[in-house]
Tab-separated table of C-alpha atoms and ligand atoms in Angstrom:
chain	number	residue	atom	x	y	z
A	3	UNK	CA	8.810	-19.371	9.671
A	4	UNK	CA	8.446	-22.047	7.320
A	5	UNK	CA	5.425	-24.010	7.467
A	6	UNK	CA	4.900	-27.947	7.484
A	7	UNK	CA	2.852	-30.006	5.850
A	8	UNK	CA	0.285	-31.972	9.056
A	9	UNK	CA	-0.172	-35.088	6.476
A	10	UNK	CA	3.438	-35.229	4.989
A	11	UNK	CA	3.750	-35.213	1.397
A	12	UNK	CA	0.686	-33.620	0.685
A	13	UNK	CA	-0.702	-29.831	0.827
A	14	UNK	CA	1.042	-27.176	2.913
A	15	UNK	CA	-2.026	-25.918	4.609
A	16	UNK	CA	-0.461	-22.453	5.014
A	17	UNK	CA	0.592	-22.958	0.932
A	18	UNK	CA	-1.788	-25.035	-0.652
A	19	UNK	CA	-1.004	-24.656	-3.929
A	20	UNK	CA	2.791	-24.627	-3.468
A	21	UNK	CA	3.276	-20.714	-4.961
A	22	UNK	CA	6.661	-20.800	-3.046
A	23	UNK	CA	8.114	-23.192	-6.254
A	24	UNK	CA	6.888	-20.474	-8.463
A	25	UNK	CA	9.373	-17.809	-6.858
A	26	UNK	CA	13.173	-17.552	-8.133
A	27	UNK	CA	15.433	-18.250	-5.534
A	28	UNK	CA	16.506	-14.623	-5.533
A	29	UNK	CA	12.577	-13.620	-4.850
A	30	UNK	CA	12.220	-16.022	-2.823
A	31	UNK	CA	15.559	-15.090	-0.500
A	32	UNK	CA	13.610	-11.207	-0.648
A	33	UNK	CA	10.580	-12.526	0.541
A	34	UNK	CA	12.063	-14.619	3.255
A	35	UNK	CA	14.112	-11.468	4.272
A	36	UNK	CA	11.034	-8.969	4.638
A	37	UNK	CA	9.521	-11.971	6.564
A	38	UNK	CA	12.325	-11.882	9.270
A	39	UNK	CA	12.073	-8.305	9.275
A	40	UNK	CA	8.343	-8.515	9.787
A	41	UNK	CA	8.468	-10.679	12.202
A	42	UNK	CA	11.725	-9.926	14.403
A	43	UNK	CA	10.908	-5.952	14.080
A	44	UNK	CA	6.987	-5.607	13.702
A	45	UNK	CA	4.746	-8.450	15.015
A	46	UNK	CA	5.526	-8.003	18.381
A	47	UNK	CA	4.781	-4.478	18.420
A	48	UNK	CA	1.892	-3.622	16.216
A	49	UNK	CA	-0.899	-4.302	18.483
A	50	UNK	CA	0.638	-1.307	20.604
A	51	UNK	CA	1.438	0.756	18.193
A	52	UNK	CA	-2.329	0.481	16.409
A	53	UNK	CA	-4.277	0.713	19.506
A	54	UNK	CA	-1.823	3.945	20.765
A	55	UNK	CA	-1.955	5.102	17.175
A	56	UNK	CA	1.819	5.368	16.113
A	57	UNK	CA	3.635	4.802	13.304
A	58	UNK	CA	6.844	3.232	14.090
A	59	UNK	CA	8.902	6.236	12.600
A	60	UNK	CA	12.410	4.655	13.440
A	61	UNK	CA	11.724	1.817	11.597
A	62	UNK	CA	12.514	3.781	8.323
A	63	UNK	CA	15.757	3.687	8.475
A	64	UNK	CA	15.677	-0.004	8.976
A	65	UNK	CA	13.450	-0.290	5.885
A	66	UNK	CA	15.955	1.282	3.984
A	67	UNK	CA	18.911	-0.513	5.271
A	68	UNK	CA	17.421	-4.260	3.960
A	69	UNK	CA	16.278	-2.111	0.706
A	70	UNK	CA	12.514	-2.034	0.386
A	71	UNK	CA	12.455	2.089	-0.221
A	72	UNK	CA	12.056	2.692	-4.067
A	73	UNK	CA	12.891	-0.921	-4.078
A	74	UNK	CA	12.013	-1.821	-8.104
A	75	UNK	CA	13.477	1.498	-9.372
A	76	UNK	CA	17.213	1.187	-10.728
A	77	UNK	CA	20.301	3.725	-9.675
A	78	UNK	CA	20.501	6.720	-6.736
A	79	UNK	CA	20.924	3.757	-4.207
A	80	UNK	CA	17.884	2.125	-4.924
A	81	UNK	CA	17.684	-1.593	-5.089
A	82	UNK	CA	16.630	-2.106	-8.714
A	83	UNK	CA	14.991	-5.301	-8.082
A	84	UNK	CA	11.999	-7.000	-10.079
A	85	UNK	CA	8.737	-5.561	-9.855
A	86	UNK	CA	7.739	-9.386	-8.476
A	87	UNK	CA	10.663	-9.152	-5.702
A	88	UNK	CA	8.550	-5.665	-4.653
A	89	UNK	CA	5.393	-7.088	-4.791
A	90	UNK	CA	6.884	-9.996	-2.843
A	91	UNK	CA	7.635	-7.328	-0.295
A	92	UNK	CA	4.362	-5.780	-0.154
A	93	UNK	CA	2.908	-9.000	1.006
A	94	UNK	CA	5.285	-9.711	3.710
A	95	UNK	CA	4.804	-6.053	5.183
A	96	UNK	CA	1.527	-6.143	4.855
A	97	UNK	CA	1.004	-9.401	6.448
A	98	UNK	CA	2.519	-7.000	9.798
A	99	UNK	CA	0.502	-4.391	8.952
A	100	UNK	CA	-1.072	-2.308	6.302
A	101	UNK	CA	0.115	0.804	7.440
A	102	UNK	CA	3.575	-0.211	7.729
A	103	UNK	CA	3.135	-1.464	3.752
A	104	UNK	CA	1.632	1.777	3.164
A	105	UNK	CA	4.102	3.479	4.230
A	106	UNK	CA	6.831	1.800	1.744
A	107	UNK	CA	4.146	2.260	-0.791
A	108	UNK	CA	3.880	6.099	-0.552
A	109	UNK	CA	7.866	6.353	0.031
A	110	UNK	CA	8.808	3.889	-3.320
A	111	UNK	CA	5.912	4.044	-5.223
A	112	UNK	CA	4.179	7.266	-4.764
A	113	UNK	CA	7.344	10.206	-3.594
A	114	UNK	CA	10.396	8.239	-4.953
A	115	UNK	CA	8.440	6.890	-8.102
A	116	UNK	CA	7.860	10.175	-9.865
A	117	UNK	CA	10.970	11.773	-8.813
A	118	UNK	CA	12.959	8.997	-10.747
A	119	UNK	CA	10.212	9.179	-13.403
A	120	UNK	CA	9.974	12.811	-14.106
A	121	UNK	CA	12.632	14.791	-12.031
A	122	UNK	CA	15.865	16.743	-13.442
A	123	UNK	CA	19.059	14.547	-12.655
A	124	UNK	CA	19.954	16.851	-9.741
A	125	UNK	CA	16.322	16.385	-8.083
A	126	UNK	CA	17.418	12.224	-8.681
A	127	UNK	CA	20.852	13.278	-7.232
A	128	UNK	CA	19.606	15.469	-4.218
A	129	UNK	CA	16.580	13.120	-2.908
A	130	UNK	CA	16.649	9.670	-4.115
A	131	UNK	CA	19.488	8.233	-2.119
A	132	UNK	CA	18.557	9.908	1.381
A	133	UNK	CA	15.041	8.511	0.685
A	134	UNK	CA	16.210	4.934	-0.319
A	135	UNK	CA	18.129	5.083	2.883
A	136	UNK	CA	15.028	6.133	4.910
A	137	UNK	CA	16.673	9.354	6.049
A	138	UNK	CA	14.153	11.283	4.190
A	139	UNK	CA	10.836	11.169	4.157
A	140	UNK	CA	8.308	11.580	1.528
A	141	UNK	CA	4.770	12.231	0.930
A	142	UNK	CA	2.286	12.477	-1.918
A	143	UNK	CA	-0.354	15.072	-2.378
A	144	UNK	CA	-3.169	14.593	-4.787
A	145	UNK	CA	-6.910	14.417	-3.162
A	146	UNK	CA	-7.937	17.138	-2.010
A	147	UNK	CA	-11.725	17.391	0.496
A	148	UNK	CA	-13.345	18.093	-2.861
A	149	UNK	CA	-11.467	16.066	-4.875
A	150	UNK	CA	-10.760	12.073	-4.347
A	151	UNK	CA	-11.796	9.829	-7.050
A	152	UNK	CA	-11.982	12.811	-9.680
A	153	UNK	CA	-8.850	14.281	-9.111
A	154	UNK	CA	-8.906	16.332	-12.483
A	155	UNK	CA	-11.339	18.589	-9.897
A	156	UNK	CA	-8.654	19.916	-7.800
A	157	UNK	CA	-8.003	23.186	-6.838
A	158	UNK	CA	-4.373	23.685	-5.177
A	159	UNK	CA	-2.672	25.824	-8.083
A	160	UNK	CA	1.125	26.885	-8.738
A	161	UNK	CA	1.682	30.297	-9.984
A	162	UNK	CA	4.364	31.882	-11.718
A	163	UNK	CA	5.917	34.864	-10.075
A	164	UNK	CA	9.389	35.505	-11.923
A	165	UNK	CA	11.323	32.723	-11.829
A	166	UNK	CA	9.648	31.013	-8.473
A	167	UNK	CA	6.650	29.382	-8.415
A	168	UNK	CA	3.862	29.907	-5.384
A	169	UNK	CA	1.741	27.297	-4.750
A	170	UNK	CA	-1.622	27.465	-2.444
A	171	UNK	CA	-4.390	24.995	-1.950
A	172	UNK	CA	-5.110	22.093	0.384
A	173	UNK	CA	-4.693	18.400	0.003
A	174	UNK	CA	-6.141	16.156	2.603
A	175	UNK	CA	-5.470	12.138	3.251
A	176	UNK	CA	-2.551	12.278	2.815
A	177	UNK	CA	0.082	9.143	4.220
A	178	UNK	CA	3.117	10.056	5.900
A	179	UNK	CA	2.099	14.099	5.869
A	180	UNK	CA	3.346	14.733	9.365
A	181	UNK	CA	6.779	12.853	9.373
A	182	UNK	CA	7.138	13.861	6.014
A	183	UNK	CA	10.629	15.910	4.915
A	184	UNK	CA	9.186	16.230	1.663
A	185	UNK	CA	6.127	16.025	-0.307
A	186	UNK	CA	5.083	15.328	-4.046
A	187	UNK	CA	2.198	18.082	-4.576
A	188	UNK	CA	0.100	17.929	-7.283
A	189	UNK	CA	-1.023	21.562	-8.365
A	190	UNK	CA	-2.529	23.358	-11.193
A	191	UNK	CA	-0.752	25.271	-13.620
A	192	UNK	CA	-1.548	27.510	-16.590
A	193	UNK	CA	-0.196	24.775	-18.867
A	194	UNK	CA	-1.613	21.561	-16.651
A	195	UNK	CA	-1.392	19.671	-13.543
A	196	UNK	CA	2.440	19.714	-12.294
A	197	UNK	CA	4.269	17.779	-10.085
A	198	UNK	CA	6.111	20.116	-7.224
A	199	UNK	CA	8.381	19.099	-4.891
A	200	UNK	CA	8.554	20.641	-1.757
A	201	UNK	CA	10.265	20.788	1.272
A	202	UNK	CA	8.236	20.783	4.278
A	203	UNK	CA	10.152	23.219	6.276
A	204	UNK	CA	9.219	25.894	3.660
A	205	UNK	CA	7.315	28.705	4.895
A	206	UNK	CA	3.738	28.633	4.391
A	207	UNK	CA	3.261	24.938	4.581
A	208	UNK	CA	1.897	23.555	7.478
A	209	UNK	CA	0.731	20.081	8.675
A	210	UNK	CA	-2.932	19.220	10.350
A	211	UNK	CA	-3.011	15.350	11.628
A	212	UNK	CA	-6.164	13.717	11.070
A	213	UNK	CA	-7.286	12.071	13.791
A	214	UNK	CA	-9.667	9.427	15.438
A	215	UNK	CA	-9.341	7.008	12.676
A	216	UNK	CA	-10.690	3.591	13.043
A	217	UNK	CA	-8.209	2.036	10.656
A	218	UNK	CA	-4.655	2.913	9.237
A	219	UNK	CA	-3.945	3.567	12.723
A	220	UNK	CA	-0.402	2.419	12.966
A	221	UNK	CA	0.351	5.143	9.850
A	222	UNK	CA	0.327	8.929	9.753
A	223	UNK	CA	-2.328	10.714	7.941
A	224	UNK	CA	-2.747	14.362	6.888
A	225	UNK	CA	-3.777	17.565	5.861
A	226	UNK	CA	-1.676	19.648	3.948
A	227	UNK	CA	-1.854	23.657	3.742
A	228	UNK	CA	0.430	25.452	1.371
A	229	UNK	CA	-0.318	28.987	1.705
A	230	UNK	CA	2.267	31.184	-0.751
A	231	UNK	CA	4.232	28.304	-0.738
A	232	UNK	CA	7.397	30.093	-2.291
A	233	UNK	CA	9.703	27.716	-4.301
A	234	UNK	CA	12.414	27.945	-6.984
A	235	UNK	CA	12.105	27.224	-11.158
A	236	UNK	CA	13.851	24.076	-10.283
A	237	UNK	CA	10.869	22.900	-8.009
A	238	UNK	CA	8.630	21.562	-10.823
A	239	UNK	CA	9.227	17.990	-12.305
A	240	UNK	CA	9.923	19.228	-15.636
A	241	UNK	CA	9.110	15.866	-17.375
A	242	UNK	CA	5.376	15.396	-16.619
A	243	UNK	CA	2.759	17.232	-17.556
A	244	UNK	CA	-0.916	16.517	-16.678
A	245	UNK	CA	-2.583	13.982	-14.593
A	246	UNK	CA	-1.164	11.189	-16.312
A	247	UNK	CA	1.974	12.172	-13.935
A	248	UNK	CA	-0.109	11.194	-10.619
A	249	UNK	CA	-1.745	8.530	-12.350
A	250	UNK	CA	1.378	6.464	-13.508
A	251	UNK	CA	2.326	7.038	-10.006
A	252	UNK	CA	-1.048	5.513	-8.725
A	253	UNK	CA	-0.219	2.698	-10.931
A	254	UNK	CA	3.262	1.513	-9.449
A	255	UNK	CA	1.646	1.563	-5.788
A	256	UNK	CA	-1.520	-0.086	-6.839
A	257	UNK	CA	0.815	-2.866	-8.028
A	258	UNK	CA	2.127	-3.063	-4.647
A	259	UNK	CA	-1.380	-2.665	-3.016
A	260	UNK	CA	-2.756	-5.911	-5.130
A	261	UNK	CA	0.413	-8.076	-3.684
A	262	UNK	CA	-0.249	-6.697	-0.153
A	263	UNK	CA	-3.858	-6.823	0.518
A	264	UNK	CA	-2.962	-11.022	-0.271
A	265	UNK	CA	-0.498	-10.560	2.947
A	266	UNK	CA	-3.158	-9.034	4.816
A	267	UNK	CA	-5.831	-11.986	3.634
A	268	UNK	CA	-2.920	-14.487	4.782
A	269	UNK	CA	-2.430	-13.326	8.187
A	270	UNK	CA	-6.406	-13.682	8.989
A	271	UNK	CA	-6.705	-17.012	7.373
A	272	UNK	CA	-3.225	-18.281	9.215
A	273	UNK	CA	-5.031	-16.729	12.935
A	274	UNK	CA	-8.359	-18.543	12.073
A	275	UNK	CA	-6.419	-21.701	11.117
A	276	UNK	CA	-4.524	-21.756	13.754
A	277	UNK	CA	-7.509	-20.779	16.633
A	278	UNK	CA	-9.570	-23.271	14.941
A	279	UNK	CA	-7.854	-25.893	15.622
A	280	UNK	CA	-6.673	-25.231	19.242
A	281	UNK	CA	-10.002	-23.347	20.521
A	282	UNK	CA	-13.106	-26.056	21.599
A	283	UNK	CA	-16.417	-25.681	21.796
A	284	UNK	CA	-18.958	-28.651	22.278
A	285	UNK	CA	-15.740	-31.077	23.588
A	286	UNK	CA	-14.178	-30.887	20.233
A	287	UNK	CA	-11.931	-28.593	18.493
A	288	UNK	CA	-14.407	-26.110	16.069
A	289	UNK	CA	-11.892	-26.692	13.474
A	290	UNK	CA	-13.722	-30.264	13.447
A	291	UNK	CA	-17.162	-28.652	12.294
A	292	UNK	CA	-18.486	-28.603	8.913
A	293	UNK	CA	-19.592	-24.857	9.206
A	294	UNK	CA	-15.748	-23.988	10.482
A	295	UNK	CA	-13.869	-26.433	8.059
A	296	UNK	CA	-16.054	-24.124	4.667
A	297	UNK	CA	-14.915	-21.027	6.146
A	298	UNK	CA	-11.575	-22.101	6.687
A	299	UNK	CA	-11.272	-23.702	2.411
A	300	UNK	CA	-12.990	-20.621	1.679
A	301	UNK	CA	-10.627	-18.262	2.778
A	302	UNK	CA	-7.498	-21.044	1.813
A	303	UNK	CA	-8.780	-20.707	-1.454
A	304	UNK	CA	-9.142	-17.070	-1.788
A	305	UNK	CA	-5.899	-16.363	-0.576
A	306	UNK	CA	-4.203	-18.729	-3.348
A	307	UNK	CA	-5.910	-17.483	-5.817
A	308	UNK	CA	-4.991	-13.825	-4.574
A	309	UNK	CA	-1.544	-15.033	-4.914
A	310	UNK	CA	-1.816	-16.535	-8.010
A	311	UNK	CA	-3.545	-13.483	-9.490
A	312	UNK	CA	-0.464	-11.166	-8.117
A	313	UNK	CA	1.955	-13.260	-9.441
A	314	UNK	CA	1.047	-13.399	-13.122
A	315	UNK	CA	0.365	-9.742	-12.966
A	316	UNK	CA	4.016	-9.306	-11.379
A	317	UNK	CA	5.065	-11.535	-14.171
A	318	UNK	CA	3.627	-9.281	-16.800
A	319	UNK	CA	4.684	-6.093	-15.427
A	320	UNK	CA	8.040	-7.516	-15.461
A	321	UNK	CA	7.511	-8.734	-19.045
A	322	UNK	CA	6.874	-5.046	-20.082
A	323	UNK	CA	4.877	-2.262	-20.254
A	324	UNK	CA	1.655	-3.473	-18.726
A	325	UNK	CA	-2.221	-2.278	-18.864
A	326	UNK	CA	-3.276	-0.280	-16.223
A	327	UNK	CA	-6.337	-1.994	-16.214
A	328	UNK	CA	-4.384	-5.508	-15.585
A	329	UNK	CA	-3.410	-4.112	-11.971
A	330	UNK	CA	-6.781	-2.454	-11.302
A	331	UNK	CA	-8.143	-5.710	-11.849
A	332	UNK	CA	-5.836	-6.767	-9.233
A	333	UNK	CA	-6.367	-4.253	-6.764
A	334	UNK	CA	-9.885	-4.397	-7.314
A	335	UNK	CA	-10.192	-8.214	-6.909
A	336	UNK	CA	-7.384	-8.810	-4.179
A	337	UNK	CA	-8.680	-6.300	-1.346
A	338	UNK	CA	-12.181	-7.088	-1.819
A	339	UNK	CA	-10.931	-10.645	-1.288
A	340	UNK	CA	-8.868	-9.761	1.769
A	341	UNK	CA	-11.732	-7.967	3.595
A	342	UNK	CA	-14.212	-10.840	3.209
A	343	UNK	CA	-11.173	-13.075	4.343
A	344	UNK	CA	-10.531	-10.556	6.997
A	345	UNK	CA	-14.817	-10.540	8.226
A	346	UNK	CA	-14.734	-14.588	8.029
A	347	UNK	CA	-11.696	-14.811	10.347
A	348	UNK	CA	-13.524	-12.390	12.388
A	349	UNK	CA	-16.078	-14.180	13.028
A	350	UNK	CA	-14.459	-17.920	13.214
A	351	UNK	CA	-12.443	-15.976	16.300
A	352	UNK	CA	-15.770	-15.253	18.125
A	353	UNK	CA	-15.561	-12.796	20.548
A	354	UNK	CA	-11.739	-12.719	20.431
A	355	UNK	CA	-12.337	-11.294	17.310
A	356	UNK	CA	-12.946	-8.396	18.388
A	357	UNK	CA	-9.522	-7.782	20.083
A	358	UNK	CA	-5.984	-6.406	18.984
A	359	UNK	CA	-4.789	-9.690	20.765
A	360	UNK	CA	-4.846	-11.433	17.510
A	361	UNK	CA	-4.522	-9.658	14.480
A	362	UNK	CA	-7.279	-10.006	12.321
A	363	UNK	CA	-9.386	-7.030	13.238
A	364	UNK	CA	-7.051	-4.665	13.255
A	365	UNK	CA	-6.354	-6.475	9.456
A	366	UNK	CA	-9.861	-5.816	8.921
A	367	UNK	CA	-10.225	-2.132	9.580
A	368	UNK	CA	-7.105	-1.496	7.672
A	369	UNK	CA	-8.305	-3.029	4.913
A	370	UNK	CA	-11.462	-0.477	4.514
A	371	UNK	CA	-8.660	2.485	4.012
A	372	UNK	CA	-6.798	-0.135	1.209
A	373	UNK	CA	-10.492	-0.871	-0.281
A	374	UNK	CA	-10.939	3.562	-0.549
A	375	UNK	CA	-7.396	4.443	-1.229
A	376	UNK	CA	-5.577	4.307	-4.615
A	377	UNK	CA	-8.845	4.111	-6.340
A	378	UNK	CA	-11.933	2.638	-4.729
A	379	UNK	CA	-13.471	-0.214	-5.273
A	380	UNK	CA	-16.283	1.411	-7.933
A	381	UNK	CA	-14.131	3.557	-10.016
A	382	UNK	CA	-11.615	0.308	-10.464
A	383	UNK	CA	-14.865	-0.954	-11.530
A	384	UNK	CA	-15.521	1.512	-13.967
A	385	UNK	CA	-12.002	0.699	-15.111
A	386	UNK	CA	-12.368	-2.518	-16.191
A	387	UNK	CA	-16.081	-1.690	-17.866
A	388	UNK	CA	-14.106	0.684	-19.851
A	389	UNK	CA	-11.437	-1.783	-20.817
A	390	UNK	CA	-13.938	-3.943	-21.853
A	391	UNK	CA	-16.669	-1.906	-24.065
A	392	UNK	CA	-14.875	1.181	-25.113
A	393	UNK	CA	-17.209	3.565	-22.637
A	394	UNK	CA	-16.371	5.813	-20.173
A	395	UNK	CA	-18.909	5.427	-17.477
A	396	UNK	CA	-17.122	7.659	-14.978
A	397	UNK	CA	-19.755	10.859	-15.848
B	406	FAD	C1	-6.001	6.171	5.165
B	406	FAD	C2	-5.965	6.895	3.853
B	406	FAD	C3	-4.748	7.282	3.304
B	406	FAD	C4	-4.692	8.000	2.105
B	406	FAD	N1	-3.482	8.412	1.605
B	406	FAD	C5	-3.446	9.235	0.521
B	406	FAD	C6	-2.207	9.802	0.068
B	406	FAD	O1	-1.135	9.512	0.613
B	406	FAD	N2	-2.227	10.703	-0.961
B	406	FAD	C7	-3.392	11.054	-1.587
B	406	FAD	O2	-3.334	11.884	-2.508
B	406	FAD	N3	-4.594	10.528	-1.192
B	406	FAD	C8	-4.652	9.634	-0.149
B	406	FAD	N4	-5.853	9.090	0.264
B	406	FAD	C9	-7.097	9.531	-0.377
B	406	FAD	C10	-7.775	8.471	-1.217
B	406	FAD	O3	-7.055	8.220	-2.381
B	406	FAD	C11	-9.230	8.936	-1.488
B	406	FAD	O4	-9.932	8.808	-0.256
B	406	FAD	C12	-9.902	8.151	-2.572
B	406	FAD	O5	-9.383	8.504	-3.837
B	406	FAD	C13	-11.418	8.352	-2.616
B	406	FAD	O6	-11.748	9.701	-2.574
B	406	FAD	P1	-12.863	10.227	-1.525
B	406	FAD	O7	-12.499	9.720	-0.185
B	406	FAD	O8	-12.966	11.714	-1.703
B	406	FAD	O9	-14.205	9.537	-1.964
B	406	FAD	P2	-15.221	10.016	-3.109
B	406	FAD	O10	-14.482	10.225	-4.378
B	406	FAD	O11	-16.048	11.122	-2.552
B	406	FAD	O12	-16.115	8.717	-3.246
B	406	FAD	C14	-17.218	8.420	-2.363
B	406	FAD	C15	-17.943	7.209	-2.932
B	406	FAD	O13	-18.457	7.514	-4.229
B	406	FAD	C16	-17.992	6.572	-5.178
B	406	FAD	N5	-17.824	7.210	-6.486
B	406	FAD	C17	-17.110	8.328	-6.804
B	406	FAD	N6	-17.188	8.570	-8.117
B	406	FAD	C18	-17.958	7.597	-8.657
B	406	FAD	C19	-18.417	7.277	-9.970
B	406	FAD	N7	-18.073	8.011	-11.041
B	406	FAD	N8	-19.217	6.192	-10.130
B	406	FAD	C20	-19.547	5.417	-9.086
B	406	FAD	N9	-19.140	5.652	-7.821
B	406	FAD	C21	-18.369	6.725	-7.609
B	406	FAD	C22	-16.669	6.080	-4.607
B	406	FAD	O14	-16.310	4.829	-5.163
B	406	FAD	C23	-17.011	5.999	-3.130
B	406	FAD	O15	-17.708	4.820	-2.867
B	406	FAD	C24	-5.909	8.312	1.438
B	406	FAD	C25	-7.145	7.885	1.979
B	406	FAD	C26	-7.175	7.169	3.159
B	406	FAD	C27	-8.499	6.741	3.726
């Protein structure tokens, strides 16, 4: 899978700007181990399991066996690696497929994450080492029909009744839902929003799969209906309360999301690269044509500078406690890039395109749900104009 130069001693075309020497050799022996995986275990695959719409459940277990389930998150059987080595990971997996990356995303970043962040030690002790193995499976519940990019809005509530808590409401959206053994529910509470987590085989909670999507589809999707969801005292995370629980939570798989959407961007460029130079129209190769050769450095250049971007943000999150408007920035900038990669590869593939034979529209559609999910593209906006003049512009 490594990639050679075609004028020796000069640019990589598949790594321009030589990122590769920026990685530690322990990143870079990660990344190179997620690649294998991605392609040995994925590649061949995902066209099938898109177009049939299936995600490749049995694949978790694999996942946790080479370590990418609550990879960056120390103890319980998780790796503990650097918050680069994940991002690393993210790219690889999403350069197979963003549902397979979102699907490490919600189990690390988004059902692992705030166990480890705000659970009891026997909630770490009970599901953090079956989920870094892949033998459970989580899910996180926050949006709701009526509530997406205001989640403050919501309306799923957890009640006190003696000691247990009963939880009803909706959420809806929600990533890995239907394999799920366990979900992360975000309710309200007299004192705040709360953190619950709860077994999916408990009565009263039932799973609707949301169907005839046009992108995600290699990942599971769902509504979730807790209806006197019954659970014990020992349910709630006691450590969090309010919504910057969720939100921190957002945070870790945003960070993953601005490494991945580069994978994405890479896989498109790497298909138009490679059809442009074998496909010919006029007697020559297009790859030869002006029009071909701008799209091509266009989309070159935005994936380096993706990289680049990811990198020092992976560098400062590893450096410390980090802005969250750093990785919106990020995931903001980095998918946008990757779906106008993802159109221009589109269209330098003609008619071919248009088919799961080569990956880049099934890249593309996927990367509308990454451009919506974990904060759309206008409220990471709004983000950054806060960050930068003091005002809240969100209402
Ligand atoms: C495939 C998929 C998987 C998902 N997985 C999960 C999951 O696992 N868990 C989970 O909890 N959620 C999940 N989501 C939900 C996702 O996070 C929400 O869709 C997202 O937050 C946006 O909410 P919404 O769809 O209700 O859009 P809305 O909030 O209704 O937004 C509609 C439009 O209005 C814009 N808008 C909203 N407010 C403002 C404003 N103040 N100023 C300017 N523009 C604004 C938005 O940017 C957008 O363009 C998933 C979504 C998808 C598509």
């Amino acid at each position: 899978m490594t990639h050679h130069p075609v004028r020796p001693g000069l640019a990589d075309p598949k790594d321009f700007l030589d990122i590769d020497s920026l990685l530690m050799d322990e990143e870079r022996l990660i990344r190179d181990t997620v690649r294998r995986f991605v392609a040995d275990r994925v590649l061949a695959s995902i066209a099938e399991w898109f177009e049939v719409g299936r995600f490749p459940v049995e694949l978790a277990g694999e996942m946790g066996a080479i370590g990418l389930l609550g990879m960056n998150l120390d103890g319980y059987e998780c790796s503990g690696t650097s918050n680069v080595a994940y991002g690393l990971a993210c790219t690889e997996l999403e350069y197979g497929d963003s549902g397979i990356r979102s699907f490490v995303s919600v189990q690390g970043s988004l059902s692992m994450f705030p166990i480890w962040s705000y659970g009891s030690d026997e909630q770490k002790q009970r599901w953090l080492p079956p989920m870094a193995a892949g033998e459970t499976i989580g899910c996180f519940g926050l949006t709701e029909a009526d509530a997406g990019s205001d989640p403050s809005s919501m309306r799923t509530s957890a009640r006190r009744d003696g000691a247990d808590w009963v939880l009803n409401g909706s959420k809806m959206w929600i990533t890995n839902g239907g394999i799920a053994d366990v979900a992360v529910v975000w309710a309200r509470t007299d004192d705040g929003i709360r953190g619950f987590i709860v077994p999916t085989d408990t009565a009263g909670f039932t799973v609707n799969e949301i169907k005839h999507k046009m992108s995600l589809r290699a990942s599971v999707t769902s509504e979730l209906v807790l209806d006197n969801v019954r659970l014990p005292e020992d349910a709630v995370l006691p450590e969090v309360i309010g919504l910057k629980g969720p939100l921190s939570c957002l945070d870790e798989a945003r960070f993953g999301i601005l490494f991945g959407a580069v994978g994405a961007a890479r896989a498109c460029f790497e298909a138009a690269l490679d059809y442009a130079g074998e496909r010919e129209m006029f007697g020559r190769p297009i790859a030869s044509f002006q029009l071909i050769q701008q799209q091509l450095a266009e989309m070159m250049m935005s994936v380096n500078r993706g990289m680049l971007l990811a990198l020092h943000i992976g560098r400062m999150k590893d450096g410390g406690p980090i802005d969250p408007a750093h990785i919106s920035m990020g995931k903001l900038d980095n998918v946008r890039n990757a779906l106008e990669v993802a159109r221009t590869a589109r269209s330098v593939l003609g008619a071919n395109g248009i088919t799961l034979d080569y990956p880049v529209i099934r890249h593309m559609n996927n990367l509308e749900s990454v451009y919506t999910y974990e904060g759309t593209n206008e409220v990471h906006t709004l983000i950054l104009g806060e960050a930068l003049t003091g005002h809240s512009a969100f209402s």
